[in-house]
Coordinates of C-alpha atoms and ligand atoms in Angstrom, one line a residue:
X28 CA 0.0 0.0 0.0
X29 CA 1.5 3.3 -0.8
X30 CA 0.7 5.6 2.5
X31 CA 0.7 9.0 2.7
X32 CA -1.1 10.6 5.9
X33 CA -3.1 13.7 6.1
X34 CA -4.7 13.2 9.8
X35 CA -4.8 16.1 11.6
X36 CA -4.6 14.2 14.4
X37 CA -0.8 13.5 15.7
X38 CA -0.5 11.5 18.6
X39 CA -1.5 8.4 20.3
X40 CA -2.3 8.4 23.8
X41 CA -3.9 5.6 25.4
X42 CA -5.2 5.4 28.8
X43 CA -3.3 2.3 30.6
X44 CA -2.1 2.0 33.7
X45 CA 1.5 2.6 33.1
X46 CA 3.4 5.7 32.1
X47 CA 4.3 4.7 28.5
X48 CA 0.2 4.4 28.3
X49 CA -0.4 7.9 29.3
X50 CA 2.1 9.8 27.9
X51 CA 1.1 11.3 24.3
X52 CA 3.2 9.0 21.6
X53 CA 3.9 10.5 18.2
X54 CA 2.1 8.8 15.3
X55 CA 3.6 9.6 12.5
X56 CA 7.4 10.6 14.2
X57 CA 9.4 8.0 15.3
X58 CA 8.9 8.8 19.5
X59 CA 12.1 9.8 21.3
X60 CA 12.2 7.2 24.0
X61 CA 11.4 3.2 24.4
X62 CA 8.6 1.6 26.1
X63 CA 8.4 -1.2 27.2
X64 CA 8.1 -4.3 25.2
X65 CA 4.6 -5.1 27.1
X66 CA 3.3 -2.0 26.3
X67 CA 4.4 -1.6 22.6
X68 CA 2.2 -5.0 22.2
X69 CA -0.6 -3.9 23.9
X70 CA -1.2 -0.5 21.7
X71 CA -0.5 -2.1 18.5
X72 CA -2.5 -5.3 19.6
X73 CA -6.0 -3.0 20.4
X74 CA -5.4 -0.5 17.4
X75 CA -5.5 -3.9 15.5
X76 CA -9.2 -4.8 17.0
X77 CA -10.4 -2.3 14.6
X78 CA -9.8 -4.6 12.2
X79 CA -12.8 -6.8 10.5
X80 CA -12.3 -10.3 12.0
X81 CA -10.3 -12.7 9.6
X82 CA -12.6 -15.4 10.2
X83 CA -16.1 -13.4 9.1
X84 CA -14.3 -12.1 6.4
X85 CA -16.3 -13.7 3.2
X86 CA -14.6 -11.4 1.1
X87 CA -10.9 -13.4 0.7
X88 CA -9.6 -16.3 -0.2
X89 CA -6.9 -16.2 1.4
X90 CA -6.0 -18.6 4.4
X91 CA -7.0 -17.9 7.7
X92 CA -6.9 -20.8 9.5
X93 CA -3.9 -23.4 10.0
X94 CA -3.1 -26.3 12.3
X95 CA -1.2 -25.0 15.4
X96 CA 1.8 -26.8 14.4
X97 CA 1.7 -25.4 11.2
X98 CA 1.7 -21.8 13.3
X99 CA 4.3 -23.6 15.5
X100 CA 6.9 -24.8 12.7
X101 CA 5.9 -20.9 10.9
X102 CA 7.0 -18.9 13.9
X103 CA 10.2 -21.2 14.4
X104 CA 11.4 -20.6 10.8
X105 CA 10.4 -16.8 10.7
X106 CA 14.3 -15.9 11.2
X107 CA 15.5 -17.3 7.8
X108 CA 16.1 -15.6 4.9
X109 CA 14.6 -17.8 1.7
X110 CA 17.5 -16.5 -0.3
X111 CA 20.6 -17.5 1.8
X112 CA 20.2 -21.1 0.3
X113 CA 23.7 -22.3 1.0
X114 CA 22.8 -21.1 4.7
X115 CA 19.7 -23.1 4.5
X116 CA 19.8 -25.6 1.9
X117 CA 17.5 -28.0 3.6
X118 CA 14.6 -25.0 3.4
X119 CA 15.5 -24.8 -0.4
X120 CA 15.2 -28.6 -0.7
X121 CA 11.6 -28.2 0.7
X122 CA 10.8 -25.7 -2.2
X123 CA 12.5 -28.0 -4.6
X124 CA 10.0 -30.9 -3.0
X125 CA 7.1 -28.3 -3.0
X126 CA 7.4 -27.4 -6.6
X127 CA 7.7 -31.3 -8.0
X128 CA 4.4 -32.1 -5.5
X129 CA 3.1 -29.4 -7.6
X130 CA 4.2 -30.0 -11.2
X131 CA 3.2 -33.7 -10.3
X132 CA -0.7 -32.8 -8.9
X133 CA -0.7 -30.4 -12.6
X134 CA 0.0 -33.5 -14.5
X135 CA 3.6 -32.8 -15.4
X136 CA 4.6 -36.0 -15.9
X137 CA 2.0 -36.1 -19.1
X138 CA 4.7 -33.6 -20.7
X139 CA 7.8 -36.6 -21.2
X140 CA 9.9 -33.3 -19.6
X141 CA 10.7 -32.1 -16.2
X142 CA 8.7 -29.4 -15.2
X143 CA 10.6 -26.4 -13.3
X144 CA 8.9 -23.7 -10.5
X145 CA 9.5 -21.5 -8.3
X146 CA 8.1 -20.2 -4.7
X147 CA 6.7 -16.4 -5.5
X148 CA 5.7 -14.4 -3.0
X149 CA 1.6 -14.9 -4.4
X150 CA 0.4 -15.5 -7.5
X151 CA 1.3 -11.7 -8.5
X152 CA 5.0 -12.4 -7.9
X153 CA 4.4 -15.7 -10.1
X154 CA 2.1 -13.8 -13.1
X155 CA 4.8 -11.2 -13.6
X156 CA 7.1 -14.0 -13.5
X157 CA 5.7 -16.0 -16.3
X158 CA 4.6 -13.1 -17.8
X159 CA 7.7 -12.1 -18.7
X160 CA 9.3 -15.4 -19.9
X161 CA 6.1 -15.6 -22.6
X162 CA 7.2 -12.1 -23.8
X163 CA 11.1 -13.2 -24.0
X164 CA 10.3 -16.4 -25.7
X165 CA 7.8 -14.6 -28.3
X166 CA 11.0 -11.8 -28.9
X167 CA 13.6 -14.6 -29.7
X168 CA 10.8 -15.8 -32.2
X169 CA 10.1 -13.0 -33.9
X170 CA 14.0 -12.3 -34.0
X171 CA 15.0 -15.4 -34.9
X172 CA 11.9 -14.9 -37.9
X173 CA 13.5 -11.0 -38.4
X174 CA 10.3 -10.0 -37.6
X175 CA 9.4 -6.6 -35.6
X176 CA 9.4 -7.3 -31.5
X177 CA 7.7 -3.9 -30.8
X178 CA 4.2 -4.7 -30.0
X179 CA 3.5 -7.8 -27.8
X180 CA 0.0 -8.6 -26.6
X181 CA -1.7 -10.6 -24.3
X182 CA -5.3 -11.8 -24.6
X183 CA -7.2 -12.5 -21.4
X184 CA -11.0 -12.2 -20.8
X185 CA -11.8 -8.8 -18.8
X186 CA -13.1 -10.6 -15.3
X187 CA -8.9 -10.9 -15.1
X188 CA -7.2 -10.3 -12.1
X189 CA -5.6 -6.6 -11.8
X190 CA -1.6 -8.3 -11.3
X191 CA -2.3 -8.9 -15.0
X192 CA -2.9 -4.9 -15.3
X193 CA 0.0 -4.7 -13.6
X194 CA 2.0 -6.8 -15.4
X195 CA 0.9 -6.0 -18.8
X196 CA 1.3 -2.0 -18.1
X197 CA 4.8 -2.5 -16.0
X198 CA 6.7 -4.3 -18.9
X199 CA 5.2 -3.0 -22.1
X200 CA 2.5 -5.5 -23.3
X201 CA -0.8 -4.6 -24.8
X202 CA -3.6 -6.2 -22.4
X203 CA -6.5 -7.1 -24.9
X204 CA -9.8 -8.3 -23.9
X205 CA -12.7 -10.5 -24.2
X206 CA -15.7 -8.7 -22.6
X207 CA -18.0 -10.5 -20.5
X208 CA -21.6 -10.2 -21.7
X209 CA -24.5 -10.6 -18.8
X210 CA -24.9 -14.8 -20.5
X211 CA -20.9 -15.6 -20.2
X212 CA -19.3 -14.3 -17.2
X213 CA -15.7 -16.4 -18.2
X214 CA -13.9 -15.7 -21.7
X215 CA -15.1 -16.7 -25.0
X216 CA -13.1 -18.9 -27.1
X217 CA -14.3 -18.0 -30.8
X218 CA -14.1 -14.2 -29.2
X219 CA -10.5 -14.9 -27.9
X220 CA -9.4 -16.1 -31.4
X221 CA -10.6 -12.7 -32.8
X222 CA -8.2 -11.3 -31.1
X223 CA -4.8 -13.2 -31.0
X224 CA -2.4 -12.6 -33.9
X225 CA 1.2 -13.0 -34.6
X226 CA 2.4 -10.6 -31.5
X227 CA 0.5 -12.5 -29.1
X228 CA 2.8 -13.6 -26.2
X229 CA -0.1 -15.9 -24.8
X230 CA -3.6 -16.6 -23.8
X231 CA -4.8 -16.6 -20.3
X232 CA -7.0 -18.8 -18.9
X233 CA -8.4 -18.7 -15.7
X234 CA -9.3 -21.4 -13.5
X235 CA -11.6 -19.7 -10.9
X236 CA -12.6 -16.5 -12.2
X237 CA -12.5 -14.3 -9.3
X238 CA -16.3 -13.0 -10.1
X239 CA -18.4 -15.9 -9.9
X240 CA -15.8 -19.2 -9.8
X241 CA -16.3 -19.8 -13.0
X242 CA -13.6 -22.5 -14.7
X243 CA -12.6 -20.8 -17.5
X244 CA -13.2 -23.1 -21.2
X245 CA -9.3 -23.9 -21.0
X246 CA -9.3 -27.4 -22.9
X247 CA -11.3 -25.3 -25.5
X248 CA -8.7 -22.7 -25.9
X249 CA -6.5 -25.2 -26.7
X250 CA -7.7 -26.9 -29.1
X251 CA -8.3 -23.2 -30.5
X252 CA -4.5 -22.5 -30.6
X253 CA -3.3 -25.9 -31.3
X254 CA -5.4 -25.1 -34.6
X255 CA -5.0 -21.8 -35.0
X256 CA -0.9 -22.2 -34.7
X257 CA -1.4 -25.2 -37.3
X258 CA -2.5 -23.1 -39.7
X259 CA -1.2 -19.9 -39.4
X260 CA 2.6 -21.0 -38.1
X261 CA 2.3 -19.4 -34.9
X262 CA 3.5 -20.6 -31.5
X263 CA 0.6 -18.8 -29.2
X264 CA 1.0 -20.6 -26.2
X265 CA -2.1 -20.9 -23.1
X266 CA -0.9 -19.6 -19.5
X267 CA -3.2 -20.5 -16.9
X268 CA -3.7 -18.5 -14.0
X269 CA -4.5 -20.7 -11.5
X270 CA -4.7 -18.7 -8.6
X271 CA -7.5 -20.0 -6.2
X272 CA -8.4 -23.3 -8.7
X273 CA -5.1 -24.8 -8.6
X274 CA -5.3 -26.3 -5.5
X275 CA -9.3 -26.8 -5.9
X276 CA -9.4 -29.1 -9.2
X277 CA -6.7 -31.8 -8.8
X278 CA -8.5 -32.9 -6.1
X279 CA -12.0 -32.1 -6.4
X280 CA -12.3 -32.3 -10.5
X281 CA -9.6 -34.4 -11.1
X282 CA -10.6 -35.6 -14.8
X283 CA -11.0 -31.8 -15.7
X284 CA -8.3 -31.2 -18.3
X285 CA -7.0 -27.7 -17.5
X286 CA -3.2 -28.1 -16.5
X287 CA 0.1 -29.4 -18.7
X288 CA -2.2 -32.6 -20.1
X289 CA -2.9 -29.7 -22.8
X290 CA 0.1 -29.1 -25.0
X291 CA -0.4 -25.4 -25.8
X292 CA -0.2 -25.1 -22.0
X293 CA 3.6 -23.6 -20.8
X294 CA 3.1 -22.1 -17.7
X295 CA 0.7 -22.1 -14.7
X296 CA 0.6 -20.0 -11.4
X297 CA -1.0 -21.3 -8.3
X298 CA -1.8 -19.4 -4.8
X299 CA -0.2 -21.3 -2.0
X300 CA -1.8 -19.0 0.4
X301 CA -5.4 -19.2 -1.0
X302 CA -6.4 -23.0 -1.2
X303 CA -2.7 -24.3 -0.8
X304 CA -3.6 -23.3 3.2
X305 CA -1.0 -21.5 3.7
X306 CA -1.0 -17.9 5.5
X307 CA -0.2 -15.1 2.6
X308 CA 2.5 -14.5 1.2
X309 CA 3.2 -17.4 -0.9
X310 CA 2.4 -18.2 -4.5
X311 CA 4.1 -20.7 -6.8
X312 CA 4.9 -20.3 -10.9
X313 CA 5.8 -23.7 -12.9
X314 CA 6.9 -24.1 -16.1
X315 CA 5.9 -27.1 -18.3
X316 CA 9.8 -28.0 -19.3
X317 CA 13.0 -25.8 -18.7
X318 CA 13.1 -24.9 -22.5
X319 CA 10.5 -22.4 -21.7
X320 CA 12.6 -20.2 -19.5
X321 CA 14.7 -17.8 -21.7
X322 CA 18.5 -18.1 -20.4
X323 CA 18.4 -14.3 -20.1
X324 CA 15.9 -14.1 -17.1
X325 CA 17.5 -16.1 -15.1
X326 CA 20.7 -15.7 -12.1
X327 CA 22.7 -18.6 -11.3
X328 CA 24.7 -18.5 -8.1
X329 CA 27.6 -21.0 -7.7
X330 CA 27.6 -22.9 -4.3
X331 CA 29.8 -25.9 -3.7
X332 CA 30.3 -26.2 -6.9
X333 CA 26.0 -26.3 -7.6
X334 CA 24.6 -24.3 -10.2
X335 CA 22.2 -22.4 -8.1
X336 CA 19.4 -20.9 -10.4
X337 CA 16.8 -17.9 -9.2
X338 CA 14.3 -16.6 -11.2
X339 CA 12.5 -14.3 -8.8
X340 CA 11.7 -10.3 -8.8
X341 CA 12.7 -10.2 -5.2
X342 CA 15.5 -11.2 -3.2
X343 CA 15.3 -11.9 0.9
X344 CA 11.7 -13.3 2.0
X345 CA 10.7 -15.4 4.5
X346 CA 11.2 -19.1 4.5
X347 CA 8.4 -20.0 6.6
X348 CA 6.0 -19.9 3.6
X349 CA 7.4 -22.6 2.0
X350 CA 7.6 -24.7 5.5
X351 CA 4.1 -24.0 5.8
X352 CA 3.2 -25.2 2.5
X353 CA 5.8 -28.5 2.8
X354 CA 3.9 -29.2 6.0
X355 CA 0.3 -29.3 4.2
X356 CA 1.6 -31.2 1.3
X357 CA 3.0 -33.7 4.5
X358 CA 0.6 -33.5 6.6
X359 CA -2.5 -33.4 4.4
X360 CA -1.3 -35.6 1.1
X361 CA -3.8 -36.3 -1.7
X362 CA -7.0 -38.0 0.8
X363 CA -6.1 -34.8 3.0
X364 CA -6.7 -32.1 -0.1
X365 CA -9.5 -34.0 -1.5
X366 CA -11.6 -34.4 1.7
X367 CA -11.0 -30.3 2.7
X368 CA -12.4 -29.3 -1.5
X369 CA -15.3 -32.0 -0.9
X370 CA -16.3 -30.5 2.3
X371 CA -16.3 -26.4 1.3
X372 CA -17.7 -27.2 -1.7
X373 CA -20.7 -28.9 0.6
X374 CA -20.8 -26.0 2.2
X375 CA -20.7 -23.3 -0.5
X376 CA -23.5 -25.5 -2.4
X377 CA -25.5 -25.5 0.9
X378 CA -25.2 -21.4 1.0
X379 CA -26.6 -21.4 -2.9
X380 CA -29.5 -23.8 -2.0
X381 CA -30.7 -21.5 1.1
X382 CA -30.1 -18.4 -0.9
X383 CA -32.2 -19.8 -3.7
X384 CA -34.6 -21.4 -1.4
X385 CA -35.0 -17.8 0.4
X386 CA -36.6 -16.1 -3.3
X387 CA -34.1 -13.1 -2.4
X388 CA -31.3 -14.1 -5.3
X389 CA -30.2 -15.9 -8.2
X390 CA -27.4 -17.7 -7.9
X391 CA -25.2 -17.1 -10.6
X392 CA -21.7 -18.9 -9.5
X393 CA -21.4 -22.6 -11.0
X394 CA -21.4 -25.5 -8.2
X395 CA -18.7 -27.1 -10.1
X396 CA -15.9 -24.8 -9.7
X397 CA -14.8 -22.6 -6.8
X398 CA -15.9 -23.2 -3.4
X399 CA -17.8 -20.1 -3.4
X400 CA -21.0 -18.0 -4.4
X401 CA -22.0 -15.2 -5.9
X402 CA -25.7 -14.1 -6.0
X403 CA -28.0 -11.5 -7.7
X404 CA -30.8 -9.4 -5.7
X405 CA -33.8 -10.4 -7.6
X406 CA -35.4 -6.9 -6.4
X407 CA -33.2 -4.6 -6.5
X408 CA -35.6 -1.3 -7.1
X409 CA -35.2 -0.1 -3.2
X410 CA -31.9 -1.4 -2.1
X411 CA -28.5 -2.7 -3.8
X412 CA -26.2 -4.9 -3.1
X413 CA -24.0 -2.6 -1.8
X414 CA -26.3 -1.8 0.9
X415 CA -27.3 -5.8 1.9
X416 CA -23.2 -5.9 2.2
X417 CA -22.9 -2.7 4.8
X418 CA -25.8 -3.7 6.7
X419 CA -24.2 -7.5 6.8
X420 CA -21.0 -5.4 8.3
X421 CA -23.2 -4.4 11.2
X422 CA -22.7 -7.9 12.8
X423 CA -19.1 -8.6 11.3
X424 CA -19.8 -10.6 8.4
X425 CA -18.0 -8.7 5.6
X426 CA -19.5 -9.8 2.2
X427 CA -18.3 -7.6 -1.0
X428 CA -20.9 -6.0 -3.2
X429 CA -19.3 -5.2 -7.0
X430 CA -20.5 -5.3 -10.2
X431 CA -19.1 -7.4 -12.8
X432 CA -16.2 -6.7 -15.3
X433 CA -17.4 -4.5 -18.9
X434 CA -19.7 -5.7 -20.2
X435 CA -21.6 -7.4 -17.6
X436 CA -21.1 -3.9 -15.6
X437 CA -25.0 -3.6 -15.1
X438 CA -24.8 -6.2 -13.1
X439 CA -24.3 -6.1 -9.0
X440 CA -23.7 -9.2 -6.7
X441 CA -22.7 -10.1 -3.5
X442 CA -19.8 -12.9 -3.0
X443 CA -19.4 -15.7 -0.2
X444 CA -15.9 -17.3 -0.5
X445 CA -16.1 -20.2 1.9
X446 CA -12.6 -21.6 3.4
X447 CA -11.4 -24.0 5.4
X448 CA -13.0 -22.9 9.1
X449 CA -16.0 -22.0 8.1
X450 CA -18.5 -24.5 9.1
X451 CA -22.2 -25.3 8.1
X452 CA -22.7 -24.0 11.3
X453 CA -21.6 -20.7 10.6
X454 CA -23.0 -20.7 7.2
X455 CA -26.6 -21.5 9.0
X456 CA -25.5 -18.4 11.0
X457 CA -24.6 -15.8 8.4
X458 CA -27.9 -17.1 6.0
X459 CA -29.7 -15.6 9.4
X460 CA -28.3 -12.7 9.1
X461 CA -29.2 -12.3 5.9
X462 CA -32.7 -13.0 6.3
X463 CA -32.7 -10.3 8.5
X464 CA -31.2 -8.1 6.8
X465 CA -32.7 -8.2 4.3
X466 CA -36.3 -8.0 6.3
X467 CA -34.9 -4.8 7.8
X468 CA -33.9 -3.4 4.1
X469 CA -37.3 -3.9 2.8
X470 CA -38.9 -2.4 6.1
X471 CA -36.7 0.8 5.9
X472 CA -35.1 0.6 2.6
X473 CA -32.7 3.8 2.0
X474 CA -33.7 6.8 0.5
X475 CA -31.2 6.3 -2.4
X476 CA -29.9 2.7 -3.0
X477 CA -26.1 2.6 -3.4
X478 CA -24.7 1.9 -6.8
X479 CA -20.6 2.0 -7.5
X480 CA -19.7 1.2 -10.5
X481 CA -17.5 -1.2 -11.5
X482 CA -13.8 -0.6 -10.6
X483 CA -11.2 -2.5 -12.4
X484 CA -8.5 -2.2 -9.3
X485 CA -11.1 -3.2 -6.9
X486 CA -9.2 -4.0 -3.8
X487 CA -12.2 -6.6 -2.5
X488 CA -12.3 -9.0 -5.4
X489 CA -8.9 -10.8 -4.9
Ligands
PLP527 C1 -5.9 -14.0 -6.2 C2 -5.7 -14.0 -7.6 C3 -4.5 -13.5 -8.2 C4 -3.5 -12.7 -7.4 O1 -2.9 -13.7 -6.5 P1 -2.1 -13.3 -5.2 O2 -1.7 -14.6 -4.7 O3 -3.1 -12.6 -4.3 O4 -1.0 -12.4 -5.5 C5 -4.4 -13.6 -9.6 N1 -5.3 -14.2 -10.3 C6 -6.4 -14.7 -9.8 C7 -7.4 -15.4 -10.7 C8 -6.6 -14.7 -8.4 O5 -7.7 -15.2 -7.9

């Protein structure tokens, strides 16, 4: 987050006991003197109670819940530094396991190659990552075909993910897209093929569109490219961002074709920290063989006498990311994974029944995909649901209103993403809530109903 304060007020002074608690404390100076350790925790630990509570929040996907001795082995391996891999080889040997475990659950072995990945800190870390090796491998082509490099694209359908904004506006690429229409909420193959041409670095397909869940039609696009590159000579590969279904479909879907079973498939990024269970801050990007990282991107580092090779936009992180993914993959294996999916996808198809059993919404996420759902208001003439969402807020639950990407924009929904730790119970619990809610909207129903429109960087849908 980029801060920059404007608060007028300029100091922090709580009313505890001790002296540190009553003396005025600079905000936004760096104080003069210490306090003690005690109560440094205790002002930053209550300022944090403003905070929504991670557990009610509906809105992320991200982990918020792991085993204690996941937390255990975590805090334990806080003080290394990822990088220092000769310090801490046998940490990089549990990325090195991490990323086969991976490869191997995305159907690597279907390739004849070994696959090759890396830990990213998130998915975003991983898109840019793969992002750029598409746009160096589509240079040496055109070079090596004397052909202009000037004007790479990318083709993705607009319900994208902003890191692809990012990406495509940070190194130079022309982001092109499908739009969503108010019938298809995922990209459109025949739509996607409009648009791809000889500066094409890749397509993206989505596996769990952010919006409503959705698998993108990624066998489809395959078979679109494997023909289209037949017949025109082209070498327009399929990237999949694979974000929050990555972890979802090997276990719960697993004779869905999506991963490096497709041959126009290179390169695939996965969320460790959204259904991998891990705490954020760790993503992974693998690559269908070696050959498909340019030479150019990449640092070796020489280390008793092994070729050490990085390929990351960062340098020091935290190790205890990986740990805490290693220990899932340990503790969990396939029976674990497949059992967790199975059961939050009971509970997000239990949500959709009461909410279409309640005659309040259509339910327009797809039960076979993400553990989630999205719903319509089917009134929506004297409240929004922008204003369901804050009055929802009132007893914790925080469940995002937005409106769909261009040019579904018209239309407004609510989303429940439901993770491990959140129970049938609770879902019985927030459906209550809703109920009255919405009783109380239609009782009092706002003067003016709140409408935003849609905003591409909007911070909720991640
Ligand atoms: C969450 C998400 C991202 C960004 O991933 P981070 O792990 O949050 O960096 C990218 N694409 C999709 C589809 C996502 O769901």
């Amino acid at each position: 987050m980029l801060s920059e304060h404007h608060d007028e007020d300029t100091q922090i002074a709580p009313l505890y006991g001790t002296r540190a608690m009553v003396d005025p404390i600079p905000k936004w100076q760096l104080s003069e003197g210490e306090m003690p350790a005690a109560a440094a925790y205790q002002i930053v630990h209550d300022e944090l109670a403003l905070d929504g509570n991670p557990l009610l929040n509906l809105a992320s996907f991200v982990t918020t819940w792991m085993d204690p001795e996941a937390e255990k082995l975590m805090l334990e391996t806080m003080p290394k530094n990822f990088v220092d891999a000769p310090e801490y080889p046998q940490t990089a040997e549990l990325e090195r396991r991490c990323v086969s475990i991976i490869a191997d659950l995305f159907n690597a072995d279907a390739t004849g190659d070994t696959a090759v990945g890396t830990s990213t800190i998130g998915s975003s870390e991983a898109v840019h990552l793969a992002g750029l090796a598409l746009k160096w491998n589509w240079r040496k082509r055109r070079e090596a075909a004397g052909k202009p490099t000037t004007q790479p694209n990318i083709v993705t359908g607009s319900n994208v993910q902003v890191v692809w904004e990012k990406f495509a506006r940070y190194f130079d690429v022309e982001l092109r897209f499908v739009n969503m229409t108010p019938e298809r909420t995922v990209i459109g193959v025949p739509e996607a093929k409009a648009l791809v041409d000889e500066n094409t670095i890749a397509v993206v397909g989505i596996l769990g569109s952010t919006y409503t869940g959705e698998f993108e039609p990624i066998k489809e696009l395959d078979t679109m490219l494997q023909a289209l590159n037949a017949e025109t000579g082209w070498d327009v590969p399929l990237h999949v961002d694979a974000a929050s279904g990555g972890f979802v479909a090997p276990f719960a879907y697993p004779e869905l074709e999506w991963d490096f079973r497709l041959p126009t498939v290179k390169s695939i990024n996965v969320s460790g920290h959204k259904y991998g269970l891990v705490y954020p801050g760790v993503g992974w990007a693998v690559w269908r063989s070696r050959a498909e990282l340019p030479d150019e991107l990449l640092f070796h580092d020489a280390y008793l006498g092994e070729d050490q090779i990085t390929f990351n936009l960062n340098f020091s992180k935290a190790s205890n990311q990986v740990v805490g993914q290693y220990y899932n993959f340990l503790r969990l294996g396939r029976d674990g994974y497949t059992r967790i999916m199975q059961g939050l996808l009971s509970t997000s198809n239990y949500i959709a029944d009461l909410a279409e059993s309640s005659g309040h919404f259509h339910v327009i996420s797809a039960r076979d995909a993400l553990p989630l759902v999205t719903v319509t208001l089917k009134n929506d003439e004297h409240y929004s649901c922008h204003d369901l969402s804050d009055k929802l807020r009132e007893r914790g639950w925080i469940v995002p209103a937005y409106a769909l990407p261009p040019d579904a924009d018209e239309i407004d929904c609510l989303r429940v993403v439901v993770r491990e730790g959140f129970s049938r119970d609770m879902a019985d619990r927030l459906m209550e809530d809703v109920t009255r809610a919405v009783d109380h909207l239609n009782e009092r129903p706002p003067v003016q109903p709140k409408r935003v429109k849609h905003k591409r960087s909007a911070h909720h849908v991640c």
